[in-house]
C-alpha positions as a printed NumPy array, in Angstrom:
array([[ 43.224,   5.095,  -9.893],
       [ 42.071,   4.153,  -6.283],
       [ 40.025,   7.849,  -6.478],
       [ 38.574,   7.357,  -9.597],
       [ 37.12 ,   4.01 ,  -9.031],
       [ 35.562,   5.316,  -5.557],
       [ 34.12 ,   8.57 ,  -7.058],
       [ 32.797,   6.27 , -10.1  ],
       [ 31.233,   4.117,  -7.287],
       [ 29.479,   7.06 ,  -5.462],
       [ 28.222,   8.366,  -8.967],
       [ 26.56 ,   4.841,  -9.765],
       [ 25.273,   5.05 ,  -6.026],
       [ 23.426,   8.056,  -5.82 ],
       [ 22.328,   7.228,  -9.805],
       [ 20.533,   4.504,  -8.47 ],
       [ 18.471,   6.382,  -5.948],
       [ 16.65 ,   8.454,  -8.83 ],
       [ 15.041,   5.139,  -9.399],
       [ 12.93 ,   5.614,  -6.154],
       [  9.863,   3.201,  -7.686],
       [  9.228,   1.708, -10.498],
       [ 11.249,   1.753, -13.775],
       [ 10.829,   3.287, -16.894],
       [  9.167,   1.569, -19.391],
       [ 11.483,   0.805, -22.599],
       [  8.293,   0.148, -24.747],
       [  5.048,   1.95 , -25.918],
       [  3.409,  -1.068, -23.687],
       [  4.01 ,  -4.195, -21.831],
       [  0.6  ,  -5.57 , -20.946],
       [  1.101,  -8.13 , -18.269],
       [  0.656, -11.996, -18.379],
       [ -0.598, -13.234, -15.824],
       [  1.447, -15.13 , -13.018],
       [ -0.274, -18.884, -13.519],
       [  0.788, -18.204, -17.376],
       [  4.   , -17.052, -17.529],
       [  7.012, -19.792, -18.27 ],
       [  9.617, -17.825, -15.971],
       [  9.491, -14.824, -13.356],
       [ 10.944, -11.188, -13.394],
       [ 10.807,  -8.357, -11.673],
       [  6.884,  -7.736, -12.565],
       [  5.268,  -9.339, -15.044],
       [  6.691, -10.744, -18.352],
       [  5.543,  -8.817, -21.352],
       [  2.132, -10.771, -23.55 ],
       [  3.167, -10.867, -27.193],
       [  2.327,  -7.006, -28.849],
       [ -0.087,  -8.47 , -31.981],
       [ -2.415, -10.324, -28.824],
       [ -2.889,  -6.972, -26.943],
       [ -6.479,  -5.873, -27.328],
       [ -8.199,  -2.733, -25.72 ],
       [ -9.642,  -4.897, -22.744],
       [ -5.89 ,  -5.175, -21.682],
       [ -5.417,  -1.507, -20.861],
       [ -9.413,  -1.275, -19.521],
       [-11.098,  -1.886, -16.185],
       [-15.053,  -1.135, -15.613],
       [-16.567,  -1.247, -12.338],
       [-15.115,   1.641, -10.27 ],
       [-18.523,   3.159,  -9.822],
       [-19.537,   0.178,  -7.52 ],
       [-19.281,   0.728,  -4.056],
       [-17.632,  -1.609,  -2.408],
       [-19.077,  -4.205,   0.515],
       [-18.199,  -2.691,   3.898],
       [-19.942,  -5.251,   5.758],
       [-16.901,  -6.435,   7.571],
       [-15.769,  -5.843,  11.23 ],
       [-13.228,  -2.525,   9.835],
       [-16.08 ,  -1.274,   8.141],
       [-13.978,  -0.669,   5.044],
       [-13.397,  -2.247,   1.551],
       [-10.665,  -1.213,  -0.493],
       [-11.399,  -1.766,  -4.612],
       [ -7.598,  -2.125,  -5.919],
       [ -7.07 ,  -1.24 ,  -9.691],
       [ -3.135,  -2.799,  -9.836],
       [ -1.295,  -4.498, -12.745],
       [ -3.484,  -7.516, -11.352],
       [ -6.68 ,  -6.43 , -12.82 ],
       [ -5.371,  -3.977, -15.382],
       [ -3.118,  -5.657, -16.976],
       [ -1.75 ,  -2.336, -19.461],
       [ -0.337,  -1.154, -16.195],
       [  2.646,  -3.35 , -16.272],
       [  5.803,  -0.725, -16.25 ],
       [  3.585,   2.309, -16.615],
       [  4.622,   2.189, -12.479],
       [  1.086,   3.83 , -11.602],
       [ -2.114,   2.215, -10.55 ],
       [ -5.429,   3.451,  -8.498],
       [ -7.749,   2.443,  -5.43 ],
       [-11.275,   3.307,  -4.465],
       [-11.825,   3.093,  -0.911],
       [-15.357,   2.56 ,   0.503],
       [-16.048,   3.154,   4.538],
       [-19.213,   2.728,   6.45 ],
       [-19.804,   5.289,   9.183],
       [-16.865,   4.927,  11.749],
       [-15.494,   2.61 ,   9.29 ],
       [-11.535,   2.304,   9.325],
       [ -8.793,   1.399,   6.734],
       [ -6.691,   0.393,   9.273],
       [ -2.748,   1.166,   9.814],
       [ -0.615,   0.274,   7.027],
       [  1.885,   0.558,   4.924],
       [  2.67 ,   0.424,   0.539],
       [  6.389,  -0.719,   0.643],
       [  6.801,   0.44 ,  -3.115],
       [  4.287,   3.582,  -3.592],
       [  3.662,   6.988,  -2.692],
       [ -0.584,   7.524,  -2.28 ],
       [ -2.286,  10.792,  -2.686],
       [ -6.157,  10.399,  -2.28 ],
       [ -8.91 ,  12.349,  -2.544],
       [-12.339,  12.11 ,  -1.018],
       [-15.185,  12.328,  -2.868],
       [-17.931,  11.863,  -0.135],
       [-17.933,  12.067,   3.713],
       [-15.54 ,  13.163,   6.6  ],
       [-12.349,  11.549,   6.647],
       [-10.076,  11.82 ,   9.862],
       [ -6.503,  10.347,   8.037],
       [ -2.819,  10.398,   9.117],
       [  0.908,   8.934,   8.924],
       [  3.605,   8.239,  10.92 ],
       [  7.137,   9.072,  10.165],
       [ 10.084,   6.524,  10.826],
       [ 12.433,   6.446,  13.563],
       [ 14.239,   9.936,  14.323],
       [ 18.107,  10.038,  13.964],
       [ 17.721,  11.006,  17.484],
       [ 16.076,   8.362,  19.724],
       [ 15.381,  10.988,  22.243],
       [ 12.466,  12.038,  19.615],
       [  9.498,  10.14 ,  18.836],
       [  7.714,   9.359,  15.888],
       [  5.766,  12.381,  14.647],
       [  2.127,  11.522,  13.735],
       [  0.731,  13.927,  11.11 ],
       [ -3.174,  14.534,  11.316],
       [ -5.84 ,  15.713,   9.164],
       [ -9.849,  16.323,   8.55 ],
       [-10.685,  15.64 ,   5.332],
       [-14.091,  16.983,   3.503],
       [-15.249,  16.28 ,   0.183],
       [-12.365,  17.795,  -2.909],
       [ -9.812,  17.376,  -0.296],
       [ -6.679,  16.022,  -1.319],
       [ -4.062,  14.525,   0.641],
       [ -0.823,  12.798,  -0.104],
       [  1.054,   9.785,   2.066],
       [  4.622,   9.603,   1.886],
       [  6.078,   5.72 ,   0.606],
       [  6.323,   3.229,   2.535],
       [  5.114,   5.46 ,   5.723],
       [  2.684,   3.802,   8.386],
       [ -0.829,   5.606,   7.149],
       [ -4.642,   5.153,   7.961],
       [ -7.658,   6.625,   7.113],
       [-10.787,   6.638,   9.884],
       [-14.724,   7.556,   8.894],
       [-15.524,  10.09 ,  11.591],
       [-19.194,  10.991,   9.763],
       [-22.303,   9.966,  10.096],
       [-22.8  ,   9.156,   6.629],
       [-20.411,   6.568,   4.479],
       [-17.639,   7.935,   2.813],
       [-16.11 ,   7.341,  -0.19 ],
       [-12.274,   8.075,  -2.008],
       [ -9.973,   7.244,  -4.734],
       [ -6.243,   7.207,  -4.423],
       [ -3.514,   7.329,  -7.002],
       [ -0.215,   5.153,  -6.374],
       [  3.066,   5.52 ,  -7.728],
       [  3.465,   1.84 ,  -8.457],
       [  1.829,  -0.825, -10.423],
       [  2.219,  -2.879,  -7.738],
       [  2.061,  -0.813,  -4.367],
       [  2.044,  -3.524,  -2.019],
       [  0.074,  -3.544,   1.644],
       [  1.643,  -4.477,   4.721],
       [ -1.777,  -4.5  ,   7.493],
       [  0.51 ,  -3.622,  10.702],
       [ -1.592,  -5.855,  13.176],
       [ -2.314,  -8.219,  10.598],
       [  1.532,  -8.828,   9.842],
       [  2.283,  -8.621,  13.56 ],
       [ -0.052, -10.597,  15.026],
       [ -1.602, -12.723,  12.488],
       [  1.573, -14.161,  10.587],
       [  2.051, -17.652,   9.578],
       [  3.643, -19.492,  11.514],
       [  2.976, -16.966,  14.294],
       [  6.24 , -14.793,  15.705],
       [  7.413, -16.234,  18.744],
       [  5.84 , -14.761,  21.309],
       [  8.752, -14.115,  23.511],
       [  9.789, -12.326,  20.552],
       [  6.379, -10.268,  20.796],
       [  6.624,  -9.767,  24.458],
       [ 10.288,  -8.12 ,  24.347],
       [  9.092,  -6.038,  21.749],
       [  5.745,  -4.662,  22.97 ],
       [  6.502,  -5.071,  26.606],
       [  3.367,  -6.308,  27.575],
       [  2.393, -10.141,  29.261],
       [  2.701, -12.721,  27.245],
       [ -0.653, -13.217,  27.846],
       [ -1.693, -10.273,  25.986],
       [  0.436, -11.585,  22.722],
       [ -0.881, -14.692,  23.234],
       [ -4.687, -13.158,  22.89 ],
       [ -3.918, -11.091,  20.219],
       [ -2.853, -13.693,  18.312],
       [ -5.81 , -15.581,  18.783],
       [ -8.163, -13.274,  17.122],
       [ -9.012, -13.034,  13.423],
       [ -7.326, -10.407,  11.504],
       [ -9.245,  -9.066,   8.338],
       [ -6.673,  -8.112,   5.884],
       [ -7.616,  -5.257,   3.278],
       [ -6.535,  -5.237,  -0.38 ]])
């Protein structure tokens, strides 16, 4: 009895990693309402009733705009999540168009619930990821490095720390496909140094190993967040 309840256990263990982001949809649809509307919350958004869904719900115009890169990154990211399209809800996709000035910079972060695969449409792109900690803490973290040229295509693993850097001249431009409705951002220097309240900064200073000084300065400044 004692085996069958453990190898019942493992089953319903490794069942539940196939769900690796988000869940099937049980519906033809399940167009989101929005958060300030909805009477309770879920996991997502609660479904708006099927005979109010119009074709606006599933429809979002604008993605030929470039977006406003005057900002000290140089970078404005144009998100196209269950937020603005509100069809999305459990379809577990959603989009991004990326604009960068020259040298502009999406800087290092992370989705927490998507895989991203992008693809530039115009400029030079110099992009990369970072892989998480080694079994082995002999071995670093291995950064992964590429040059990317109009058509290119070029995928970043969930969850991974990722950037994306304008090394041209001229301004670039992508669009990226994510594998959630609701990817999630984590900006690494925003989160680290720009939280509220701030992290202790004895905290900071074991961790970096740096003067608290330094901590204390980079706390100071003003971190832009992107989208």
């Amino acid at each position: 009895m004692a085996v069958r309840l453990l190898v019942a256990l493992l089953i319903f263990s490794f069942a539940s990693f196939t769900y690796a982001s988000d869940p099937d949809p049980l519906q033809d649809f399940c167009v989101g309402v929005k958060d300030d509307e909805a009477k309770v919350f879920v996991n997502g958004k609660i479904c708006k009733d099927p005979n109010m869904v119009s074709a606006n719900d599933f429809f979002f115009p604008g993605l030929n705009m470039p977006g406003n890169t005057s900002n000290p990154l140089g970078s404005k990211v144009t998100p196209v999540n269950v937020n603005q399209l509100p069809g999305l809800n459990t379809l577990g996709i959603s989009l991004v168009r990326i604009d960068y000035a020259p040298y502009g910079l999406n800087p290092p972060h992370t989705h927490p619930r998507a895989t991203e695969v992008l693809v530039v449409v115009e400029g030079t792109l110099f992009v990369g990821f970072v892989t998480s900690n080694p079994a082995d803490p002999n071995v670093k973290n291995k950064l992964f490095t590429k040059t990317l040229y109009p058509g290119d295509v070029f995928v970043f693993p969930e969850g991974l720390i990722h950037f994306q850097f304008n090394v041209g001249k001229t301004n670039a431009v992508v669009f990226a496909g994510l594998s959630s409705q609701n990817p999630g951002v984590i900006t690494i220097a925003n989160a680290v140094f720009g939280s509220d309240p701030p992290i202790n900064l004895d905290v900071l200073t074991k961790a970096f190993q740096v003067d608290a000084n330094v901590n204390k300065y980079l706390q100071a400044q003003f971190w832009w967040n992107i989208d």
